């Protein structure tokens, strides 16, 4: 059974800086996602720390939050059937070296930290992450 879902996607600073946002959005659209909300913003490190709170005990937490707040990002709400899992598949593995051919991270990712995109990893987290950026 499949159903329409929404998930949060972020085009991270490394990809925005290299002007890859249009190409990445095309990949979403070509995979059947509708981009129903989007905005280009830059966040404070303190906001990145809230967004990535689940990782606060990890050794890479501080660098990760520094990085996400280091330049403009594009946050989007993507919608299609089974969007959460579908987006994770389209993104590819966290480390671009391990990502499958045809995935965004394989194509554009530079390294495990500069891996070009974020995507929610569960329906609950998608809801929370969409609220985090788009609650009005
Ligand atoms: N990350 C990192 N070093 C690591 C693991 C993760 O810099 O050893 C960064 C990477 O940018 C990743 C983010 O932390 O996208 C969140 O990690 P997670 O395990 O949630 O990976 P994702 O869900 O983004 O694939
Ligand atoms: Mg994650």
Coordinates of C-alpha atoms and ligand atoms in Angstrom, one line a residue:
X1 CA 0.0 0.0 0.0
X2 CA 1.3 3.4 -0.9
X3 CA 0.0 6.8 0.1
X4 CA 0.8 10.4 -0.5
X5 CA 3.4 11.7 1.9
X6 CA 5.4 14.8 2.5
X7 CA 9.1 15.0 3.4
X8 CA 11.6 17.7 4.1
X9 CA 14.6 18.1 1.8
X10 CA 17.5 20.6 2.2
X11 CA 19.9 21.5 -0.5
X12 CA 23.0 22.0 1.7
X13 CA 25.5 24.9 1.4
X14 CA 28.1 22.9 -0.7
X15 CA 25.5 22.4 -3.5
X16 CA 23.9 25.9 -3.3
X17 CA 27.4 27.4 -3.5
X18 CA 28.1 25.4 -6.7
X19 CA 24.8 26.5 -8.1
X20 CA 23.5 22.9 -8.3
X21 CA 20.0 23.8 -7.0
X22 CA 18.2 23.8 -10.4
X23 CA 19.7 20.4 -11.4
X24 CA 18.9 18.9 -8.0
X25 CA 15.3 20.2 -8.2
X26 CA 15.0 18.7 -11.7
X27 CA 16.1 15.3 -10.3
X28 CA 13.2 15.5 -7.7
X29 CA 10.7 16.5 -10.4
X30 CA 11.9 13.8 -12.8
X31 CA 11.4 11.3 -10.0
X32 CA 7.8 12.4 -9.6
X33 CA 8.1 14.7 -6.6
X34 CA 6.2 17.9 -6.4
X35 CA 8.0 20.7 -4.6
X36 CA 5.1 22.2 -2.7
X37 CA 7.0 24.7 -0.6
X38 CA 10.5 26.1 -0.9
X39 CA 12.6 28.9 0.5
X40 CA 16.3 29.9 0.4
X41 CA 17.6 30.9 3.8
X42 CA 20.7 31.0 5.9
X43 CA 20.3 29.7 9.5
X44 CA 22.2 30.5 12.7
X45 CA 24.4 27.8 14.2
X46 CA 22.0 27.6 17.2
X47 CA 19.1 26.8 14.8
X48 CA 21.2 24.1 13.1
X49 CA 21.9 22.6 16.6
X50 CA 18.2 22.4 17.2
X51 CA 17.5 20.9 13.8
X52 CA 20.3 18.2 14.3
X53 CA 19.6 17.7 18.0
X54 CA 19.3 13.9 17.4
X55 CA 23.1 13.9 16.7
X56 CA 24.1 16.0 19.7
X57 CA 26.3 13.2 21.2
X58 CA 28.1 12.4 17.9
X59 CA 31.7 13.6 17.4
X60 CA 30.7 15.3 14.2
X61 CA 27.8 17.4 15.7
X62 CA 29.6 20.7 16.1
X63 CA 31.2 20.7 12.7
X64 CA 27.9 19.6 11.1
X65 CA 26.0 22.5 12.7
X66 CA 28.8 24.9 11.8
X67 CA 28.6 23.6 8.2
X68 CA 24.8 23.7 7.8
X69 CA 24.8 27.4 9.0
X70 CA 27.9 28.4 6.9
X71 CA 25.9 29.6 3.8
X72 CA 22.6 29.7 2.1
X73 CA 20.5 26.5 2.0
X74 CA 17.2 25.7 0.1
X75 CA 14.6 24.0 2.2
X76 CA 11.7 22.3 0.5
X77 CA 8.6 20.2 1.2
X78 CA 8.5 17.4 -1.3
X79 CA 5.3 15.4 -2.0
X80 CA 4.6 12.1 -3.7
X81 CA 3.6 8.5 -2.8
X82 CA 6.0 7.1 -0.2
X83 CA 7.9 10.4 -0.3
X84 CA 10.1 9.7 2.8
X85 CA 11.6 6.5 1.6
X86 CA 11.6 7.6 -2.1
X87 CA 13.6 10.7 -1.2
X88 CA 16.1 8.6 0.9
X89 CA 16.6 6.4 -2.1
X90 CA 17.0 9.2 -4.5
X91 CA 19.5 10.9 -2.2
X92 CA 21.7 7.8 -1.8
X93 CA 24.0 6.8 1.1
X94 CA 25.3 9.4 3.6
X95 CA 28.8 8.9 2.3
X96 CA 28.8 9.8 -1.4
X97 CA 31.5 7.1 -1.9
X98 CA 28.9 4.5 -0.9
X99 CA 26.0 6.0 -2.8
X100 CA 24.6 4.2 -5.8
X101 CA 24.9 5.4 -9.4
X102 CA 22.1 7.8 -10.3
X103 CA 21.6 9.2 -6.8
X104 CA 22.0 12.8 -5.9
X105 CA 24.9 12.2 -3.5
X106 CA 26.7 10.0 -6.0
X107 CA 26.4 12.7 -8.6
X108 CA 27.1 15.8 -6.6
X109 CA 28.3 14.9 -3.1
X110 CA 31.9 15.8 -2.2
X111 CA 32.4 14.0 1.1
X112 CA 30.5 12.5 4.0
X113 CA 30.0 16.0 5.5
X114 CA 29.5 17.9 2.2
X115 CA 27.0 15.5 0.8
X116 CA 24.7 18.1 -0.9
X117 CA 21.3 17.1 0.5
X118 CA 19.4 16.3 3.7
X119 CA 16.2 14.2 3.7
X120 CA 13.9 13.2 6.6
X121 CA 14.4 9.6 7.6
X122 CA 10.9 8.8 8.9
X123 CA 7.3 10.0 8.6
X124 CA 7.4 11.4 12.2
X125 CA 10.7 13.2 11.6
X126 CA 9.4 14.5 8.3
X127 CA 6.4 16.1 10.1
X128 CA 8.7 17.6 12.7
X129 CA 11.2 18.9 10.2
X130 CA 8.6 20.4 8.0
X131 CA 7.1 22.2 11.1
X132 CA 10.6 23.3 12.0
X133 CA 11.1 25.3 8.8
X134 CA 7.6 26.0 7.6
X135 CA 5.4 26.5 10.7
X136 CA 3.5 29.8 10.3
Ligands
LIG1 N1 27.8 13.4 9.0 C1 29.2 13.7 9.1 N2 30.0 12.6 9.5 C2 29.6 11.4 9.8 C3 28.2 11.1 9.7 C4 27.4 12.1 9.3 O1 29.6 14.8 8.8 O2 30.4 10.5 10.2 C5 26.9 14.4 8.6 C6 26.5 14.3 7.1 O3 26.4 15.5 6.5 C7 25.1 13.7 7.3 C8 24.6 14.4 8.6 O4 25.8 14.4 9.4 O5 24.3 14.0 6.2 C9 23.5 13.7 9.4 O6 23.9 12.3 9.6 P1 22.9 11.1 9.3 O7 23.6 9.9 9.9 O8 21.6 11.5 9.8 O9 22.9 11.0 7.7 P2 21.8 11.3 6.6 O10 20.5 11.1 7.3 O11 22.0 12.8 6.2 O12 22.1 10.4 5.5
LIG2 MG1 19.7 11.7 9.0

